[in-house]
PDB file of C-alpha atoms in Angstrom:
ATOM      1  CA  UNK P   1      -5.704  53.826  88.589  1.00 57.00           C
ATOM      2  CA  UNK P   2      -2.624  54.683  86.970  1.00 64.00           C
ATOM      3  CA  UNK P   3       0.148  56.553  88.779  1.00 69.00           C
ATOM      4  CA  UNK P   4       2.217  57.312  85.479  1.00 71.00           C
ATOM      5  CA  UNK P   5       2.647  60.956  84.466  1.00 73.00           C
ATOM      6  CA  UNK P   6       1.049  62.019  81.651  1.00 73.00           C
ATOM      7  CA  UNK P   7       3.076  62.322  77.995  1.00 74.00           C
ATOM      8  CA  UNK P   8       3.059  65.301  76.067  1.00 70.00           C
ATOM      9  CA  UNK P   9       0.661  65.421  73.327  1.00 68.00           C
ATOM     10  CA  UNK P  10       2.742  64.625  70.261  1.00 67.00           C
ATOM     11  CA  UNK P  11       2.526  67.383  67.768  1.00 67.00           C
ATOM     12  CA  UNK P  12       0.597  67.165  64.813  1.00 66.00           C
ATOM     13  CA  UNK P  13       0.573  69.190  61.295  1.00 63.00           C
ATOM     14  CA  UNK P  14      -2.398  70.890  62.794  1.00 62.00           C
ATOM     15  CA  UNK P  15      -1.019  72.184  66.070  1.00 63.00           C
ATOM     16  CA  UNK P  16       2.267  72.677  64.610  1.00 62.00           C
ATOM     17  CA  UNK P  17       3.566  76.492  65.141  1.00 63.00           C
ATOM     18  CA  UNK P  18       5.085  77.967  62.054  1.00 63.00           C
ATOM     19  CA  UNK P  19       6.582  81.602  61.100  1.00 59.00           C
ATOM     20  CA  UNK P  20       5.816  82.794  57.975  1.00 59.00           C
ATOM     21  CA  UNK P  21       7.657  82.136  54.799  1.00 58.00           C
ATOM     22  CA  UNK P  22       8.885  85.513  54.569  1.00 60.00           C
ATOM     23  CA  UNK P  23      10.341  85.670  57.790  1.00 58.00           C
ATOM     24  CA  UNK P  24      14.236  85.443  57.936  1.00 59.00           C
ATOM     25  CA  UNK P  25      16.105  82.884  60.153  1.00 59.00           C
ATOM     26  CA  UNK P  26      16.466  84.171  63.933  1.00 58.00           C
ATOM     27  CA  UNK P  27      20.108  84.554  62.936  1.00 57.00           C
ATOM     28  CA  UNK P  28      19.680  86.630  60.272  1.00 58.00           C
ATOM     29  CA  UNK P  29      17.579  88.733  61.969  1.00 55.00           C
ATOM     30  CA  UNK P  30      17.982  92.382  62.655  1.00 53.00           C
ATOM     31  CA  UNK P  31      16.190  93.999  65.557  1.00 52.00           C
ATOM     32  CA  UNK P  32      16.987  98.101  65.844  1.00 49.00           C
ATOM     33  CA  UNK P  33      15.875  99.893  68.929  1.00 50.00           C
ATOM     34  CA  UNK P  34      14.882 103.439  67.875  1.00 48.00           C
ATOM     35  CA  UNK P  35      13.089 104.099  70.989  1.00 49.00           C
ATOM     36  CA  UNK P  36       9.607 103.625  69.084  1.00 49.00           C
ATOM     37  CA  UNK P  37       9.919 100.072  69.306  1.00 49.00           C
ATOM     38  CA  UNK P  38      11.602  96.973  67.550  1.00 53.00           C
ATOM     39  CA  UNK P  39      11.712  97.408  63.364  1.00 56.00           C
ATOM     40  CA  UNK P  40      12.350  93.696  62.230  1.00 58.00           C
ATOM     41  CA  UNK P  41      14.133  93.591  58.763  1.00 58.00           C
ATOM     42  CA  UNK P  42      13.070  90.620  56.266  1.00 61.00           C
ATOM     43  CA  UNK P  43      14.918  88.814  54.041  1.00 63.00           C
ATOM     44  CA  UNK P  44      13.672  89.726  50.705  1.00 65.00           C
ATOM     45  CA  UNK P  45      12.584  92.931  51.784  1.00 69.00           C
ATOM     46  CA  UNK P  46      14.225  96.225  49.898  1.00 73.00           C
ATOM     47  CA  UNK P  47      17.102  98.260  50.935  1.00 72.00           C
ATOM     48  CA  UNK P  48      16.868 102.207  50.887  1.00 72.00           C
ATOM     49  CA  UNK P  49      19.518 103.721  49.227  1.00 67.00           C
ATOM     50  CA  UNK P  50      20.517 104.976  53.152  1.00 70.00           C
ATOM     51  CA  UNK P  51      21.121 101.707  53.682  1.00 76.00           C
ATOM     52  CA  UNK P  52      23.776 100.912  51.626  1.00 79.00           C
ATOM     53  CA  UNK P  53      25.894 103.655  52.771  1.00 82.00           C
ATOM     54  CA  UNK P  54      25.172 103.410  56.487  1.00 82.00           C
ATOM     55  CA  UNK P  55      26.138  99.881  56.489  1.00 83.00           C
ATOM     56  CA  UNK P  56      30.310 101.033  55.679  1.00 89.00           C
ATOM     57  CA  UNK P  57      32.998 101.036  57.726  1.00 91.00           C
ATOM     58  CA  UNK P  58      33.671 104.959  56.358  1.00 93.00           C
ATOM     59  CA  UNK P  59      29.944 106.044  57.583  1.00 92.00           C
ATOM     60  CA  UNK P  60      30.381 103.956  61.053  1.00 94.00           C
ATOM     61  CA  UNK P  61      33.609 106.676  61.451  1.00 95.00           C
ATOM     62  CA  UNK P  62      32.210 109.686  60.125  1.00 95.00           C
ATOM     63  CA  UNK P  63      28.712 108.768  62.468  1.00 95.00           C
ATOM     64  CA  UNK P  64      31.520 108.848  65.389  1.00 96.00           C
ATOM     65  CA  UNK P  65      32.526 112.394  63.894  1.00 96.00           C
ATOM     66  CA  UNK P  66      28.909 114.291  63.608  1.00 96.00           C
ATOM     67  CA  UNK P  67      28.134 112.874  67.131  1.00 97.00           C
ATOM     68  CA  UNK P  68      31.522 114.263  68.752  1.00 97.00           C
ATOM     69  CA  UNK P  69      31.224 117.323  66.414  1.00 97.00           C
ATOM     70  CA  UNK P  70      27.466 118.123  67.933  1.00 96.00           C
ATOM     71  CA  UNK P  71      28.622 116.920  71.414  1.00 96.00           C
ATOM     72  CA  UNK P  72      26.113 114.308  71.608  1.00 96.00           C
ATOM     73  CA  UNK P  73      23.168 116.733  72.030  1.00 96.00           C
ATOM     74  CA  UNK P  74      20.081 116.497  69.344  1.00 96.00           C
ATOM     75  CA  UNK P  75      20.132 119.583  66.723  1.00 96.00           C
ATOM     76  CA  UNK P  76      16.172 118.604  65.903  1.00 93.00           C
ATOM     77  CA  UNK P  77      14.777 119.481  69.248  1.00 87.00           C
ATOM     78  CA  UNK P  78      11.563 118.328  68.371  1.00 88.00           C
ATOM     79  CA  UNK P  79       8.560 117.572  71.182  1.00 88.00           C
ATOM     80  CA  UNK P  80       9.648 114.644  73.202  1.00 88.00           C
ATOM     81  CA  UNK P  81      13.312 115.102  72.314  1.00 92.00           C
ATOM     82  CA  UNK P  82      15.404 113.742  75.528  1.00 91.00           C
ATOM     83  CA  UNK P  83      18.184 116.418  74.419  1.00 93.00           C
ATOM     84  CA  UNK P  84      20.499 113.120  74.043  1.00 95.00           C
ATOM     85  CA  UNK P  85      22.076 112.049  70.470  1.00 95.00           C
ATOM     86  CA  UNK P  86      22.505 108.413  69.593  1.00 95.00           C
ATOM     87  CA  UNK P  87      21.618 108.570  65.787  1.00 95.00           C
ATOM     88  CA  UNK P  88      22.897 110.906  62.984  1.00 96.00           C
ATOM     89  CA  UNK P  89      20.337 112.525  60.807  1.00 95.00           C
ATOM     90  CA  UNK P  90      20.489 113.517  57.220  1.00 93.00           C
ATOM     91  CA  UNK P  91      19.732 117.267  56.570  1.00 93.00           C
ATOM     92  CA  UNK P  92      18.687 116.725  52.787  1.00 92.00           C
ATOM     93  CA  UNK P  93      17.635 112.609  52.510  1.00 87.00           C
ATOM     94  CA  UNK P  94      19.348 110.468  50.037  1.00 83.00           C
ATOM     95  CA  UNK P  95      16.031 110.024  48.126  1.00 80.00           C
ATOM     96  CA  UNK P  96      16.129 113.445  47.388  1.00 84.00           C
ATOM     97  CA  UNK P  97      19.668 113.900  46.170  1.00 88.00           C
ATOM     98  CA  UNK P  98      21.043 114.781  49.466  1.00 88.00           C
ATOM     99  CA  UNK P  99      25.041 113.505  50.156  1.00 91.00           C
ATOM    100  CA  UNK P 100      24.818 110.797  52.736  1.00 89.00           C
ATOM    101  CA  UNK P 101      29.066 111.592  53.109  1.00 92.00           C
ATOM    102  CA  UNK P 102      29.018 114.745  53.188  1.00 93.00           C
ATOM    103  CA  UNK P 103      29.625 116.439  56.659  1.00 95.00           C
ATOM    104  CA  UNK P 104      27.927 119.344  55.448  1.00 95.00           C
ATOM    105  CA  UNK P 105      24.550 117.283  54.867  1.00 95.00           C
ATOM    106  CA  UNK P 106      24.678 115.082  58.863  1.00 96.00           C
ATOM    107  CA  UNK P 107      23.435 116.456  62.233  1.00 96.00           C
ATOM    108  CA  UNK P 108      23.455 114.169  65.692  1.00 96.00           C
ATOM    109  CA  UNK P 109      19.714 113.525  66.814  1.00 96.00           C
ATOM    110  CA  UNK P 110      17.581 111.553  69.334  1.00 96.00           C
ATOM    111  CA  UNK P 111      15.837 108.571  68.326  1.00 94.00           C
ATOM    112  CA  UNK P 112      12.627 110.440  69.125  1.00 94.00           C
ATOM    113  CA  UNK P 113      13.320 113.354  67.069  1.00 95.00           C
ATOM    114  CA  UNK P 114      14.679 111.153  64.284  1.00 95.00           C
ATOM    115  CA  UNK P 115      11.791 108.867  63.967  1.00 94.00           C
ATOM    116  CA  UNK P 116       9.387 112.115  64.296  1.00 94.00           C
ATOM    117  CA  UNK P 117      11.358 113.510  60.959  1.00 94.00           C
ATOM    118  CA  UNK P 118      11.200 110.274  59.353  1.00 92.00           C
ATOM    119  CA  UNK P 119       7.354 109.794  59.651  1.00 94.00           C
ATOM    120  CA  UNK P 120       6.720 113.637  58.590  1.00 93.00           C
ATOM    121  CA  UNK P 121       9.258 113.394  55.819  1.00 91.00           C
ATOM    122  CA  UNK P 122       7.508 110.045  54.505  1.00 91.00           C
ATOM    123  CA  UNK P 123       3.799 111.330  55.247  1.00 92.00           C
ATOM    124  CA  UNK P 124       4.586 114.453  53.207  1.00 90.00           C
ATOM    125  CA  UNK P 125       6.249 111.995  50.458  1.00 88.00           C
ATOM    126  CA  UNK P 126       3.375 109.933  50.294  1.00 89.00           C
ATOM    127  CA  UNK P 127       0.712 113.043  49.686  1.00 89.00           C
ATOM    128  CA  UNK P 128       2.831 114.188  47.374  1.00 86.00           C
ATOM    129  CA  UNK P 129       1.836 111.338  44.510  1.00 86.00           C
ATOM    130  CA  UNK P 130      -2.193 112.161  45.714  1.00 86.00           C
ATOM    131  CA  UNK P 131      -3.869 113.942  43.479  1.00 84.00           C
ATOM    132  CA  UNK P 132      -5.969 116.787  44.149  1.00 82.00           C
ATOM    133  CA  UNK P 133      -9.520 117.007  44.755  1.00 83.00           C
ATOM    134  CA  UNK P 134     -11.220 118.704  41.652  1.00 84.00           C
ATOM    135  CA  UNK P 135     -14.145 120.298  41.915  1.00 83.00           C
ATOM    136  CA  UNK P 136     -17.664 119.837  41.450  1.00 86.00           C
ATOM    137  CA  UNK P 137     -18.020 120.501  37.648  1.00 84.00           C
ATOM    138  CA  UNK P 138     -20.949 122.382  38.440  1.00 83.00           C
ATOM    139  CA  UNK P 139     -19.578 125.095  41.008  1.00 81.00           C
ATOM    140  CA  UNK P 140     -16.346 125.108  38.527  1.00 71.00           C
ATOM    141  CA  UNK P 141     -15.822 128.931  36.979  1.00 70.00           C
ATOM    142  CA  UNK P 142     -15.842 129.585  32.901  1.00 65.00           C
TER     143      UNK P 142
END
């Protein structure tokens, strides 16, 4: 009988855990809590043209601004809003020619109610490139 403690199994190729290969480092990582859960960013994944505005100094301030402006209260008050503003929102997105700068153009908002926006604003996007249903060539008027 022996009384020796048993030694880890040493690991092999095969039981070897491994991210995948588009995964960034933990450190370069990104996790952003929008209250719908945790939106990882990848490494060689694209950058909205928000993004390369909202990651200034000058937006961080004016952010500051449109929140003290609307008193920290959400302007969307959409279902499930908790009335609270962490986030600013874009009136008229930057896709669509809107000024992400311009105070004019920024409203505070919920995560909740910001996220609910987004997904409309992106389902209505998406549609928009569908293309219609034609109809049956026999039911079709001459």
């Amino acid at each position: 009988m022996n009384s020796a403690p048993a030694r880890p199994r040493p690991e092999t190729r095969a039981t070897r855990r491994r991210r995948p290969p588009t995964a960034a480092p933990k450190a370069q990582r990104q996790n952003h809590n929008t209250g719908v859960g945790d939106v990882m960013a990848w490494k060689d994944a694209a950058r909205s043209p928000s993004s390369h505005v909202t990651a200034t100094a000058e937006w961080r301030r004016l952010r500051l601004t449109i929140l003290k402006r609307d008193r920290y209260r959400c302007q969307l008050d959409e279902p499930g809003c908790t009335g609270e503003a962490d986030q600013v929102d874009k009136i008229i997105n930057v896709a669509d020619g809107g000024d992400p700068l311009d105070e004019h153009n920024l409203r505070a908002a919920c995560a909740q109610c910001n996220a609910r926006k987004a997904q409309r604003e992106a389902t209505k996007a998406r549609n928009a490139w569908k293309r219609q249903p034609e109809p049956h060539p026999g039911l079709r008027r001459r």
